GROMACS .gro file of C-alpha atoms in nm:
model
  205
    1UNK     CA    1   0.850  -3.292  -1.057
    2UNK     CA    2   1.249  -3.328  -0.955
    3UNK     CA    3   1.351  -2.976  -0.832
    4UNK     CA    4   1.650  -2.868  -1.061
    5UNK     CA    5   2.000  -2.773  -0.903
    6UNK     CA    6   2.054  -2.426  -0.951
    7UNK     CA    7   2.362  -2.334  -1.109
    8UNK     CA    8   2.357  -1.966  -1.174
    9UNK     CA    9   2.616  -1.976  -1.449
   10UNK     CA   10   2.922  -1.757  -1.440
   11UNK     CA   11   2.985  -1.532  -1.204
   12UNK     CA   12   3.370  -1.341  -1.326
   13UNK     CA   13   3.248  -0.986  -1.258
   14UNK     CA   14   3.025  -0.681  -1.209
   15UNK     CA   15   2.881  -0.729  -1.643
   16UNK     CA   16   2.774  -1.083  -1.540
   17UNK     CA   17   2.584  -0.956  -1.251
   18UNK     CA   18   2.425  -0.726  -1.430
   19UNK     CA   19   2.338  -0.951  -1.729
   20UNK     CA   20   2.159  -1.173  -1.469
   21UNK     CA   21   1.992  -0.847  -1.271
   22UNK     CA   22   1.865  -0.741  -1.661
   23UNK     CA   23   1.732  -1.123  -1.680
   24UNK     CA   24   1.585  -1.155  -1.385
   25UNK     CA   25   1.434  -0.814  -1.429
   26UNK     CA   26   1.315  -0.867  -1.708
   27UNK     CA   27   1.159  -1.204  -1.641
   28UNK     CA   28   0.976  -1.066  -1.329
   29UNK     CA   29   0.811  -0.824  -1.567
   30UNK     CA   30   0.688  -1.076  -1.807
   31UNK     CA   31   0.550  -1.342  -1.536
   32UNK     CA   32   0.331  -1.037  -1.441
   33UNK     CA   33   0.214  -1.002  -1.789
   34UNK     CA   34   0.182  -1.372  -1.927
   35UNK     CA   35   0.211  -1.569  -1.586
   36UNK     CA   36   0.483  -1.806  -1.500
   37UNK     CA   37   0.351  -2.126  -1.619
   38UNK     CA   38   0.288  -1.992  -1.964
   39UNK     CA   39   0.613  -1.856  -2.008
   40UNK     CA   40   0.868  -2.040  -2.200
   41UNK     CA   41   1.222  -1.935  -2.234
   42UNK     CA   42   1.271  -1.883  -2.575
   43UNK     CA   43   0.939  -1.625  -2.471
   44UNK     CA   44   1.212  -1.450  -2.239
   45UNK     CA   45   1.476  -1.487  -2.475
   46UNK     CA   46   1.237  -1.309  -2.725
   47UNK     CA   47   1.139  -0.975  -2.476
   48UNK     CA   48   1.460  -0.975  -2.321
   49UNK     CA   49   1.668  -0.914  -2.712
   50UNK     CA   50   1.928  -1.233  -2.604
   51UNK     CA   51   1.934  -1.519  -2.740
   52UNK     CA   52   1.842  -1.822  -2.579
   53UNK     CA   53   2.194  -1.988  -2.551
   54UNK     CA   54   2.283  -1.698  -2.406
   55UNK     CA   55   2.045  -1.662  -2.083
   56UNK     CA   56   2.163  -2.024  -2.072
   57UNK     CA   57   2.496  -1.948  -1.966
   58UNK     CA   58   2.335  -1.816  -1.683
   59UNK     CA   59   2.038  -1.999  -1.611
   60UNK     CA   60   2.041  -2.355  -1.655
   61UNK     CA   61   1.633  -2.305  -1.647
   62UNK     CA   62   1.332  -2.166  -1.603
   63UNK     CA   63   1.288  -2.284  -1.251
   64UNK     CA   64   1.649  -2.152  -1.191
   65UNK     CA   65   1.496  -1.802  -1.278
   66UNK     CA   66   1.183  -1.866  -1.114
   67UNK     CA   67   1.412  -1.975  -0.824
   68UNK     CA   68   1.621  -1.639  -0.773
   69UNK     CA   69   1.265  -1.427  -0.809
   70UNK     CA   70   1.080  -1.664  -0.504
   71UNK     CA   71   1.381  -1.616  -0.291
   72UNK     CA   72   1.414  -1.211  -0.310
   73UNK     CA   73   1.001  -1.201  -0.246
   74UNK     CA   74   1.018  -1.478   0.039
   75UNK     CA   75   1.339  -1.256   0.151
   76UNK     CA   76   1.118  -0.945   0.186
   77UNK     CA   77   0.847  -1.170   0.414
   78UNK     CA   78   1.162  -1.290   0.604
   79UNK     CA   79   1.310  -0.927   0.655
   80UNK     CA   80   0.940  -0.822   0.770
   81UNK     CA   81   0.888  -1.056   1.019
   82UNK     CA   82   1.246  -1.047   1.113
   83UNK     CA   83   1.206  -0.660   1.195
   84UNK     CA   84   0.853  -0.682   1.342
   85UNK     CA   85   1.001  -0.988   1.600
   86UNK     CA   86   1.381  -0.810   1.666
   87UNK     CA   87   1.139  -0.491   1.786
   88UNK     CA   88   0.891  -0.666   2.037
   89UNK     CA   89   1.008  -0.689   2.405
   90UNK     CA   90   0.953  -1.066   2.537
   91UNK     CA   91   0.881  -1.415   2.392
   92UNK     CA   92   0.496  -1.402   2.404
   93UNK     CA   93   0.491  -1.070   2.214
   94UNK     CA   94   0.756  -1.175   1.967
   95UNK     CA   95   0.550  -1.528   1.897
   96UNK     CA   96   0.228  -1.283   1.884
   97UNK     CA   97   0.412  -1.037   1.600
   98UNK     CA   98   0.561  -1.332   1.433
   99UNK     CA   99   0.183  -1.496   1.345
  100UNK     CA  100   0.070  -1.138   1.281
  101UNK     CA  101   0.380  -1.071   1.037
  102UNK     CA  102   0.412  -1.365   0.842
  103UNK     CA  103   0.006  -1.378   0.750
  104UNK     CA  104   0.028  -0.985   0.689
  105UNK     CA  105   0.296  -1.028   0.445
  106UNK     CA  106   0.240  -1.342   0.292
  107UNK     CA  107  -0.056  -1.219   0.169
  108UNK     CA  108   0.062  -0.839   0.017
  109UNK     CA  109   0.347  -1.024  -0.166
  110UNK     CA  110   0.151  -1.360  -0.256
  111UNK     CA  111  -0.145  -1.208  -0.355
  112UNK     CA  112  -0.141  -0.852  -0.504
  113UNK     CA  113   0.041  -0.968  -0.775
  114UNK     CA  114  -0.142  -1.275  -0.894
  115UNK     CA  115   0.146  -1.355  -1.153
  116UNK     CA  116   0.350  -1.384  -0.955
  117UNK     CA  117   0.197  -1.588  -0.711
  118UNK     CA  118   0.186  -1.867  -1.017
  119UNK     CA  119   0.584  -1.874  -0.920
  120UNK     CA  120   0.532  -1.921  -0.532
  121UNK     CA  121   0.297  -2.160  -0.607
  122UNK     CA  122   0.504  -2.362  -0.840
  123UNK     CA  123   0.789  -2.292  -0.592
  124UNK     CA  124   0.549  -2.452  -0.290
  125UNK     CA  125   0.409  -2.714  -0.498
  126UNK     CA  126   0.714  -2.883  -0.614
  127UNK     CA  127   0.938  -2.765  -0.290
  128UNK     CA  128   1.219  -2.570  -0.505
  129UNK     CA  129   1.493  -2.511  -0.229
  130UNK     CA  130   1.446  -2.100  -0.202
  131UNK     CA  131   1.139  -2.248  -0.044
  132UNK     CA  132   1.262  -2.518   0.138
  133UNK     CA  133   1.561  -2.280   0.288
  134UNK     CA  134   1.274  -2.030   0.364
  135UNK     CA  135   1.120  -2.249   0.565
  136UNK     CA  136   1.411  -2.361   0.786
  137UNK     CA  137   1.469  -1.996   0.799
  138UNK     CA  138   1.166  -1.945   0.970
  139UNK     CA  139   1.159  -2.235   1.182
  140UNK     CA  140   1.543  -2.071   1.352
  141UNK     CA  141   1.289  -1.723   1.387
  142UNK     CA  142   1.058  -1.988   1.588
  143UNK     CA  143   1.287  -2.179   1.743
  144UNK     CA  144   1.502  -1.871   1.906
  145UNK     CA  145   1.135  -1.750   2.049
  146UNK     CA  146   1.126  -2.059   2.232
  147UNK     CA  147   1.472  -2.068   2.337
  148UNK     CA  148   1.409  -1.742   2.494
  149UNK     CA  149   1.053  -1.820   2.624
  150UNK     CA  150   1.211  -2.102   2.792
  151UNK     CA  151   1.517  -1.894   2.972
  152UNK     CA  152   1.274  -1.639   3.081
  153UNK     CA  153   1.069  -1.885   3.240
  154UNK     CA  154   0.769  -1.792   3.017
  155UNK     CA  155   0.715  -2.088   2.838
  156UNK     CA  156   0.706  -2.447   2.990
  157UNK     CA  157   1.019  -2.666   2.952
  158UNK     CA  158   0.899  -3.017   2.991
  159UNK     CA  159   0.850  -3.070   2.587
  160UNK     CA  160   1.165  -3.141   2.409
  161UNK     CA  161   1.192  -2.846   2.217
  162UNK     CA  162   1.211  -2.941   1.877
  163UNK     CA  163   0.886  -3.134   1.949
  164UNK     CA  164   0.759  -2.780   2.020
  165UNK     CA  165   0.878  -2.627   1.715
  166UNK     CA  166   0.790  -2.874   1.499
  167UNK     CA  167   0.387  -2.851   1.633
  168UNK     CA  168   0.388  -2.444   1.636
  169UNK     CA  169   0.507  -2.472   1.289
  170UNK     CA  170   0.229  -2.691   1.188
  171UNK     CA  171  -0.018  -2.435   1.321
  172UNK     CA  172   0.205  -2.187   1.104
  173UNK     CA  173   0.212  -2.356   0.800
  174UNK     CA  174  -0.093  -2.308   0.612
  175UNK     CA  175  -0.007  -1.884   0.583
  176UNK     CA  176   0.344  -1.977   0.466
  177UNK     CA  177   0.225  -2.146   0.155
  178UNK     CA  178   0.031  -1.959  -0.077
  179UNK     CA  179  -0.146  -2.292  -0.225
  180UNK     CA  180  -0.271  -2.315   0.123
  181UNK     CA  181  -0.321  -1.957   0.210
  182UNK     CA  182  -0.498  -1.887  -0.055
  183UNK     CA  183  -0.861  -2.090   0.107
  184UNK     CA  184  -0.758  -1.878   0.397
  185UNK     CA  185  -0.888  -1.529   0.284
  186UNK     CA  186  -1.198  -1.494   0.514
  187UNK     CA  187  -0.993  -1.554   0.861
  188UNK     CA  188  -0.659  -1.363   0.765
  189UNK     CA  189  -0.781  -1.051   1.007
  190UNK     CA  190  -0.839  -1.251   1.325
  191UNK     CA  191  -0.633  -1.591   1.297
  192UNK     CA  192  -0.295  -1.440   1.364
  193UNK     CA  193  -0.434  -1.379   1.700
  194UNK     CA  194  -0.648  -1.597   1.778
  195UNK     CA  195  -0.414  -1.869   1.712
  196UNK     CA  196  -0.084  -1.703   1.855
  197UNK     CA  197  -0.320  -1.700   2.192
  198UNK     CA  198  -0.388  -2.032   2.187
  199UNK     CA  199  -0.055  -2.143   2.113
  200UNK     CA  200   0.123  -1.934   2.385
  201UNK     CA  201  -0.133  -2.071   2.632
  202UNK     CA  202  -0.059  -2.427   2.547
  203UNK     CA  203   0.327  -2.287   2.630
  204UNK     CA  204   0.225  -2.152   2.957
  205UNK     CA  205   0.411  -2.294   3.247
   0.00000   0.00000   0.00000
């Protein structure tokens, strides 16, 4: 499926902000109920009280609803692992809270609500860009770890370093995507660590 550029309609004041809060409100509450695949938008258009022209002019889809909902949850993961990273003292221990984080939360956001992870998986599946930016966001988390691994003398410098980003990410990726994730359940309490260790002894100097 062709991901759909997102054009979030109008945007000439504070009453079009809140029409699209009320929609995308509103939406979030009826994924939850009905799921995201099952949802139509005429079906929002119908709990909501617009019409559907009218969400139109602010939504040129369902995905572009879909879209702004994936990027506040994957916002909260970001601003979780962000905060758990910015308060750990040294490159090993920020690469060991970033595993920890990012499994921890992926999980509470992906998978205590299973409506909503239809959208993430929809979102993973057909690589909408709130995932795809997501992604890159986390890879600059990574990549700054390294950077400062590497200036600290922690980490080893002979591997070009987007070479080393580009593997660690690999290891990372299957509790970033909840299609993945979601085979993961029986080793979500000991993989963070056991695979942060091996990692940061493959980056030993």
């Amino acid at each position: 499926m062709t991901t759909a550029n997102i054009n979030h309609g109008p945007t000439r004041g504070p009453a079009d902000h809140d029409v699209r809060d009320q929609i995308v409100s509103a939406a979030t509450a009826h994924f939850r109920l009905y799921g995201y695949e099952k949802t139509t938008v005429s079906d929002l258009a119908k709990a909501i009280g617009f019409s559907k022209a009218y969400i139109y002019k602010f939504f040129e889809s369902k995905q572009a609803i879909g879209e702004q909902i994936c990027a506040t949850c994957l916002c909260e993961i970001e601003t979780d692992v962000r905060t758990a990273v910015d308060g750990a003292d040294g490159a090993p221990e920020k690469l060991r809270r970033l595993f920890k984080t990012i499994v921890a939360s992926s999980m509470r956001l992906f998978f205590e609500d299973r409506k909503l992870f239809d959208i993430a998986s929809s979102a993973a599946s057909e690589r909408w860009d709130s995932a795809q930016r997501y992604e890159l966001r986390i890879q600059g988390i990574l990549t700054d770890i390294l950077r400062l691994g590497r200036e600290n003398e922690d980490f080893e410098r002979k591997t070009p370093l987007d070479e080393t980003v580009s593997a660690i990410y690999l290891v990372l990726r299957p509790y970033l995507n909840p299609l993945l994730l979601q085979y993961s359940f029986d080793s979500v309490d000991h993989a963070p660590a056991q695979l942060s260790s091996l990692v940061l002894r493959s980056l030993s100097r």
